[in-house]
Amino acid sequence: MDELKKVERKLTKKDYFVISSMLFALFFGAGNLIFPLHLGQMAGHNWFIATLGFLVTGVVLPLLSILAIALTRADGVYDIGLPLGSAFAVTFMALIHATIGPFFGTPRTATVSFTVGVAPFVPKDHQQLALLIYSALFFGAAFWISYNEKDILNRLGKVLNPIFLVLLFLVFFVAMINPLGSANAGYATSAYATSGNAFLNGFLEGYNTMDALAGLAFGVTVVAAIRQLGKKEDKSVAIVTARSGMLGMGAVAFIYFFLILIGAMSLGKFTMSADGGVAFSQIVQHYAGYVGQAVLATLMTVTCLTTAVGLVAAFGQDFHKYFPRFSYRVWMVLSAFASFLIANVGLNEIIAWSTPFLMFLYPLSMVLIVLSIMTPVIKKSRIVYFTTVVFTVIPAFLDFVNALPDVARNTSLVQSLITVRNTLPLSSVGVSWLLPAIIGLVLGLVIYFTKQKR
């Protein structure tokens, strides 16, 4: 231990700022604007309680996912699931990358930037064609940049992303001195009518950021950067991650807070929007007109394109690593093309179909994050992992079925599964997995410590 301390370098304030900036960049993209805004509109006068729930899954959990990577010395999401065997690990990895990648996350980068930046300038009867053309150009550019000269867009993003944030903070400032209405006067939808439901639904709305999944998939980049700065010991890496995270994720929380607040205030001027993209467009138009929206939309397109390039490249890298039959570039082509196809179903449909997958993957991710953080105590015990995940996966799957869009719910099998799911505790608030997961964890710990004692 003494030798490790000797070779470890003491980090400066600048080092902490660099790590904090990485965490901020990892967890905040232009797409993260739309969900807090819409949450504010749905929660109405209960916006503050809903914010607390949203921050748990949108800020605290993503930071814990990075800590899980640090404590387990994982080389990505595959290693997080490896205590349950390679088959589970590769399946979990594939589901995570497909969800934050070509299934939902990557298509969303195009639909969000289109909804906010292009749709307001296009007649409604031509918007589907406009989305087709826009998404083709968007993902063509994303593939070309990731294939050839990714650094160009990264350098461009380092200049334009701060400008985007400055303009966003300008919108916050104007909205505070010239509010659209009172945040506490807005009508809450039925799901947010009580404080308890507002917190739990805010908690569930945080799933849509997909940031906890992203933390598992890409957190190794942050951990590697900390180690390169001179930190060697797992404990010290975790401490640096936590300290840097307080600043980086604090900035994310600050933005989420004001977005939810402005969403609640917007009810004084507008009716509740179909999604946060429409709400953001309405708010920017109100304060800055079409010219201001065009400028902000251009910057949003670049930031979304930067995110898409990273997601396309990451999907290609990880799928080639575990499925080497196809080359890295073939996987990138598949990712970009699938993202293009799915983007054209529209933002509302993407959100509707992503919800069931997030209802399934987030509980699994949460318990794996908790188990990973417990590594110093349970030493990646297979029995603890097994009992916890088995008790979690069944109700999580039932939540998946229950969250399916109406078009997929109208079968006798699905309705039977929903009936079973509705008998579980806390099913009415969307967390039917919670008590079974706790029971599974306690059971696993009892078995583990009993064996240790023997």
XYZ file of C-alpha atoms in Angstrom:
454
model
C 0.000 0.000 0.000
C 2.825 2.426 0.877
C 4.497 1.776 -2.474
C 1.251 2.542 -4.291
C 0.912 5.808 -2.440
C 4.425 6.794 -3.441
C 3.791 6.385 -7.159
C 0.355 8.000 -7.096
C 0.259 11.589 -8.242
C -1.721 14.229 -6.393
C -4.212 15.761 -8.785
C -4.491 19.496 -9.303
C -7.653 21.580 -9.585
C -7.100 21.612 -13.340
C -7.052 17.790 -13.391
C -10.339 17.669 -11.518
C -11.824 20.191 -13.924
C -10.749 18.058 -16.917
C -12.404 14.948 -15.455
C -15.517 16.920 -14.530
C -15.737 18.228 -18.098
C -15.480 14.671 -19.438
C -18.303 13.549 -17.173
C -20.452 16.498 -18.224
C -19.813 15.812 -21.917
C -20.576 12.118 -21.467
C -23.907 12.664 -19.743
C -25.320 15.797 -21.322
C -26.249 16.110 -24.967
C -28.760 18.180 -26.886
C -31.232 15.290 -26.708
C -31.290 15.604 -22.911
C -33.098 18.924 -23.281
C -36.430 17.475 -24.287
C -37.238 15.108 -21.413
C -36.879 17.535 -18.489
C -38.900 20.167 -20.371
C -41.718 17.702 -20.987
C -41.495 16.474 -17.389
C -42.006 20.057 -16.189
C -45.135 20.351 -18.307
C -46.542 17.023 -17.101
C -45.735 17.661 -13.425
C -47.148 21.209 -13.355
C -47.283 22.529 -9.784
C -45.563 19.335 -8.534
C -42.503 20.099 -10.665
C -40.061 20.274 -7.731
C -40.943 16.841 -6.324
C -40.774 15.382 -9.849
C -37.345 17.008 -10.262
C -36.014 15.150 -7.227
C -37.108 11.823 -8.708
C -35.669 12.719 -12.105
C -32.294 13.645 -10.604
C -31.976 10.211 -8.974
C -32.035 8.344 -12.292
C -30.776 11.212 -14.465
C -27.807 12.320 -12.330
C -27.046 10.125 -9.297
C -27.399 6.763 -11.051
C -25.143 7.670 -14.028
C -22.440 8.769 -11.586
C -22.803 5.483 -9.696
C -22.404 3.615 -13.002
C -18.982 5.253 -13.461
C -18.070 4.351 -9.870
C -19.076 0.759 -10.607
C -16.684 0.698 -13.564
C -13.913 2.139 -11.371
C -14.372 -0.240 -8.432
C -14.559 -3.387 -10.546
C -11.755 -2.357 -12.969
C -14.234 -3.215 -15.728
C -13.330 -2.793 -19.375
C -16.877 -1.877 -20.309
C -20.437 -3.069 -19.862
C -19.481 -6.676 -20.706
C -17.356 -6.981 -17.552
C -20.171 -5.611 -15.384
C -22.305 -8.635 -16.270
C -19.462 -11.177 -16.376
C -19.944 -12.537 -12.807
C -23.102 -14.187 -14.202
C -21.211 -15.816 -17.068
C -20.110 -14.840 -20.547
C -23.478 -15.628 -22.174
C -25.310 -13.207 -19.858
C -22.545 -10.616 -20.199
C -22.563 -10.579 -23.995
C -26.390 -10.507 -24.110
C -26.528 -7.630 -21.633
C -23.810 -5.763 -23.544
C -25.631 -6.215 -26.854
C -28.936 -4.982 -25.406
C -27.306 -1.913 -23.828
C -25.432 -0.918 -26.985
C -28.428 -1.587 -29.222
C -30.632 0.560 -26.975
C -28.304 3.561 -26.662
C -27.261 2.936 -30.277
C -29.225 2.095 -33.440
C -32.477 1.022 -31.764
C -33.260 4.263 -29.968
C -30.406 6.492 -28.803
C -28.730 7.181 -32.151
C -31.993 7.679 -34.140
C -33.085 10.104 -31.434
C -30.123 12.390 -32.189
C -31.582 13.012 -35.649
C -35.240 13.247 -34.645
C -34.579 15.664 -31.773
C -32.502 18.028 -33.914
C -35.104 17.772 -36.704
C -38.061 18.373 -34.380
C -36.451 21.424 -32.797
C -34.503 22.825 -35.738
C -36.200 21.925 -39.012
C -39.825 20.969 -38.367
C -40.976 24.507 -37.393
C -39.907 25.749 -40.849
C -41.613 22.943 -42.812
C -45.361 22.677 -43.576
C -46.981 19.809 -41.682
C -47.906 17.866 -44.813
C -44.261 17.829 -45.944
C -42.611 16.977 -42.639
C -42.316 13.221 -43.251
C -40.441 13.804 -46.502
C -38.317 16.467 -44.832
C -37.425 14.037 -42.020
C -36.474 11.387 -44.606
C -34.098 13.768 -46.399
C -32.729 15.266 -43.188
C -32.050 11.899 -41.526
C -30.386 10.547 -44.696
C -28.015 13.522 -44.760
C -27.537 13.395 -40.981
C -26.543 9.727 -40.770
C -24.617 9.883 -44.025
C -22.531 12.624 -42.433
C -22.260 10.697 -39.146
C -20.958 7.604 -40.924
C -18.561 9.543 -43.158
C -17.066 11.454 -40.232
C -16.702 8.398 -38.009
C -15.198 6.459 -40.946
C -12.760 9.139 -42.103
C -12.070 12.210 -40.032
C -13.787 11.998 -36.676
C -11.348 14.499 -35.144
C -12.669 17.316 -37.335
C -16.126 17.155 -35.770
C -14.657 16.636 -32.303
C -12.620 19.827 -32.667
C -15.661 21.625 -34.066
C -17.771 20.341 -31.182
C -15.295 21.716 -28.638
C -15.949 25.176 -30.075
C -19.682 24.971 -30.842
C -20.844 23.014 -27.789
C -19.787 25.778 -25.361
C -21.564 28.325 -27.593
C -24.673 26.152 -27.451
C -24.482 26.074 -23.648
C -24.016 29.855 -23.471
C -27.153 30.350 -25.580
C -29.015 27.827 -23.452
C -28.083 29.722 -20.285
C -29.200 32.921 -22.026
C -32.617 31.300 -22.541
C -32.630 30.402 -18.811
C -31.788 33.990 -17.853
C -34.479 35.515 -20.073
C -37.034 32.953 -18.892
C -36.350 33.866 -15.265
C -36.638 37.641 -15.710
C -39.573 37.383 -18.117
C -41.409 34.175 -17.115
C -44.086 32.554 -19.223
C -46.135 31.924 -16.107
C -46.016 30.697 -12.527
C -44.445 27.263 -12.129
C -46.710 26.507 -9.178
C -49.906 27.408 -10.998
C -49.698 24.783 -13.753
C -52.093 21.839 -13.723
C -50.402 18.485 -13.052
C -51.451 15.499 -15.150
C -53.069 12.599 -13.297
C -49.788 10.677 -13.076
C -48.213 13.596 -11.180
C -51.242 14.667 -9.131
C -49.771 13.608 -5.749
C -46.283 14.210 -4.374
C -45.496 10.486 -4.155
C -46.565 9.804 -7.724
C -44.748 12.923 -8.922
C -41.483 11.660 -7.422
C -41.858 8.120 -8.783
C -42.884 9.248 -12.265
C -40.016 11.744 -12.299
C -37.779 8.810 -11.329
C -39.122 6.769 -14.259
C -38.864 9.719 -16.660
C -35.143 9.802 -15.885
C -34.840 6.438 -17.664
C -35.323 8.302 -20.954
C -31.967 10.049 -20.646
C -30.331 6.583 -21.010
C -27.375 8.045 -19.109
C -26.964 5.199 -16.630
C -26.691 2.799 -19.594
C -24.239 5.175 -21.281
C -22.187 5.305 -18.086
C -21.820 1.524 -18.080
C -20.924 1.482 -21.762
C -18.528 4.451 -21.930
C -17.497 5.057 -18.315
C -14.261 3.165 -18.884
C -13.063 6.205 -20.868
C -13.373 8.422 -17.790
C -11.770 5.837 -15.509
C -8.881 5.346 -17.954
C -8.325 9.120 -18.039
C -8.125 9.213 -14.222
C -5.578 6.399 -14.218
C -3.528 8.170 -16.879
C -3.386 11.228 -14.618
C -1.483 9.134 -12.085
C -4.060 7.386 -9.919
C -3.380 3.643 -9.617
C -5.357 2.313 -6.666
C -9.028 1.424 -7.166
C -10.078 3.307 -4.027
C -8.316 6.514 -5.065
C -9.746 6.267 -8.597
C -13.230 5.959 -7.095
C -12.617 8.968 -4.817
C -11.458 11.098 -7.766
C -14.489 9.952 -9.773
C -16.825 10.907 -6.928
C -15.218 14.322 -6.388
C -15.123 15.160 -10.080
C -18.648 13.858 -10.434
C -19.902 16.294 -7.813
C -18.871 19.134 -10.133
C -19.624 17.601 -13.549
C -22.930 16.017 -12.597
C -23.780 19.049 -10.495
C -23.692 21.092 -13.701
C -25.985 18.542 -15.383
C -28.368 18.698 -12.406
C -28.368 22.519 -12.603
C -29.447 22.400 -16.270
C -32.104 19.757 -15.593
C -33.511 21.823 -12.716
C -34.006 24.922 -14.851
C -35.356 22.955 -17.818
C -38.014 21.323 -15.628
C -38.821 24.686 -14.044
C -39.189 26.392 -17.442
C -41.324 23.482 -18.647
C -43.687 24.015 -15.711
C -43.710 27.786 -16.296
C -44.465 27.328 -20.008
C -47.970 26.118 -19.130
C -48.795 29.759 -18.472
C -48.411 30.420 -22.210
C -48.771 27.068 -24.007
C -50.761 23.881 -23.646
C -48.832 20.694 -22.896
C -46.826 19.601 -25.956
C -46.695 16.154 -27.504
C -43.004 15.958 -26.564
C -40.195 18.096 -25.231
C -38.864 18.875 -28.694
C -42.037 20.766 -29.582
C -41.987 22.512 -26.185
C -38.387 23.632 -26.650
C -39.168 24.977 -30.117
C -42.169 26.946 -28.818
C -40.216 28.463 -25.932
C -37.231 29.529 -28.061
C -39.548 31.011 -30.707
C -41.379 32.988 -28.044
C -38.210 34.568 -26.673
C -35.965 34.802 -29.755
C -38.205 34.437 -32.795
C -37.403 32.278 -35.804
C -33.925 33.775 -36.219
C -32.934 32.865 -32.674
C -34.397 29.411 -33.097
C -32.506 28.904 -36.362
C -29.193 29.762 -34.668
C -29.874 27.518 -31.664
C -31.163 24.730 -33.921
C -27.994 24.840 -36.030
C -25.848 24.454 -32.937
C -28.129 21.685 -31.658
C -27.739 19.821 -34.950
C -23.955 19.928 -34.605
C -24.033 18.726 -30.999
C -26.446 15.918 -31.923
C -24.228 14.992 -34.876
C -21.218 14.858 -32.551
C -23.131 12.457 -30.300
C -24.254 10.344 -33.272
C -20.671 10.012 -34.530
C -19.558 8.762 -31.114
C -22.445 6.299 -30.842
C -21.949 4.893 -34.347
C -18.226 4.433 -33.721
C -18.721 2.905 -30.247
C -21.307 0.450 -31.571
C -18.925 -0.624 -34.336
C -16.012 -1.057 -31.946
C -17.798 -3.101 -29.283
C -19.800 -5.305 -31.648
C -16.681 -6.061 -33.703
C -14.863 -6.951 -30.465
C -17.464 -9.527 -29.400
C -18.828 -10.476 -32.834
C -15.663 -10.338 -34.996
C -17.249 -12.099 -37.961
C -18.106 -8.632 -39.297
C -15.531 -5.867 -39.476
C -15.692 -2.645 -37.477
C -16.741 -0.700 -40.572
C -19.504 -3.174 -41.461
C -20.949 -2.785 -37.969
C -20.765 1.002 -38.398
C -22.677 0.783 -41.690
C -25.344 -1.371 -40.046
C -25.612 1.045 -37.118
C -25.921 4.146 -39.308
C -28.418 2.526 -41.702
C -30.590 1.084 -38.911
C -30.563 4.466 -37.179
C -31.693 6.137 -40.403
C -34.603 3.717 -40.809
C -35.765 3.984 -37.199
C -35.411 7.786 -37.139
C -38.109 8.003 -39.805
C -40.803 6.589 -37.536
C -40.646 9.934 -35.704
C -39.653 11.110 -32.236
C -42.912 10.180 -30.506
C -42.819 6.604 -31.811
C -39.145 6.206 -30.858
C -39.911 7.334 -27.312
C -42.989 5.068 -27.146
C -41.046 1.967 -28.233
C -37.931 2.758 -26.202
C -39.929 2.937 -22.964
C -40.511 -0.865 -22.648
C -36.820 -1.609 -23.218
C -35.790 0.982 -20.654
C -38.295 -0.430 -18.158
C -36.515 -3.775 -18.591
C -32.880 -2.664 -18.800
C -32.827 0.025 -16.126
C -33.754 -2.286 -13.198
C -31.108 -4.779 -14.338
C -28.560 -1.985 -14.709
C -29.403 -0.580 -11.283
C -28.922 -3.880 -9.476
C -25.694 -4.607 -11.380
C -24.399 -1.129 -10.478
C -25.226 -1.714 -6.794
C -23.608 -5.168 -6.856
C -20.510 -3.748 -8.566
C -20.160 -1.042 -5.910
C -20.425 -3.802 -3.293
C -17.439 -5.614 -4.855
C -15.112 -4.905 -1.881
C -17.635 -6.723 0.345
C -19.034 -9.528 -1.828
C -15.998 -10.095 -4.094
C -18.231 -10.483 -7.178
C -19.944 -13.471 -5.560
C -21.811 -15.401 -8.243
C -24.564 -16.480 -5.841
C -25.307 -12.890 -4.761
C -25.410 -11.775 -8.397
C -27.563 -14.751 -9.389
C -30.271 -14.406 -6.729
C -30.497 -10.624 -7.127
C -30.701 -10.646 -10.924
C -33.133 -13.587 -11.100
C -35.499 -11.892 -8.645
C -35.189 -8.666 -10.663
C -35.414 -9.915 -14.232
C -38.881 -11.460 -14.000
C -40.783 -8.376 -12.749
C -38.621 -6.196 -15.013
C -39.771 -8.272 -17.974
C -43.382 -7.902 -16.841
C -42.842 -4.113 -16.667
C -41.483 -4.344 -20.215
C -44.682 -6.066 -21.356
C -46.879 -3.588 -19.519
C -45.111 -0.620 -21.153
C -45.550 -1.888 -24.717
C -47.473 0.476 -27.034
C -51.161 -0.313 -27.478
C -50.593 -1.932 -30.864
C -48.540 -4.682 -29.181
C -50.695 -5.132 -26.076
C -53.871 -6.481 -27.629
C -53.167 -10.194 -27.413
C -54.395 -12.664 -24.808
C -50.829 -13.632 -23.793
C -49.772 -10.028 -23.211
C -52.947 -9.240 -21.282
C -52.407 -12.321 -19.092
C -48.855 -11.250 -18.293
C -50.051 -7.730 -17.472
C -52.644 -9.196 -15.087
C -49.899 -11.154 -13.298
C -47.699 -8.071 -13.187
C -50.467 -5.972 -11.640
C -50.578 -8.283 -8.614
C -46.989 -7.382 -7.653
C -46.315 -4.761 -4.954
C -45.571 -1.252 -6.322
C -46.685 -2.268 -9.824
C -49.099 0.667 -9.929
C -46.155 3.086 -9.805
C -43.926 1.222 -12.261
C -41.342 -0.268 -9.897
C -42.678 -3.787 -9.381
C -39.072 -5.050 -9.540
C -37.913 -3.170 -6.425
C -39.106 -5.429 -3.587
C -38.201 -8.692 -5.397
C -34.724 -7.259 -6.097
C -34.230 -6.429 -2.407
C -35.406 -9.911 -1.416
C -33.024 -11.483 -3.938
C -30.121 -9.367 -2.674
C -30.792 -10.214 0.990
C -31.156 -13.919 0.159
C -27.891 -13.905 -1.784
C -26.048 -12.092 1.014
C -27.341 -14.577 3.627
C -26.144 -17.529 1.542
C -22.794 -15.832 0.802
C -21.975 -14.908 4.401
C -23.191 -18.284 5.682
C -20.729 -20.010 3.340
C -17.978 -17.587 4.355
C -18.589 -18.309 8.022
C -18.410 -22.055 7.446
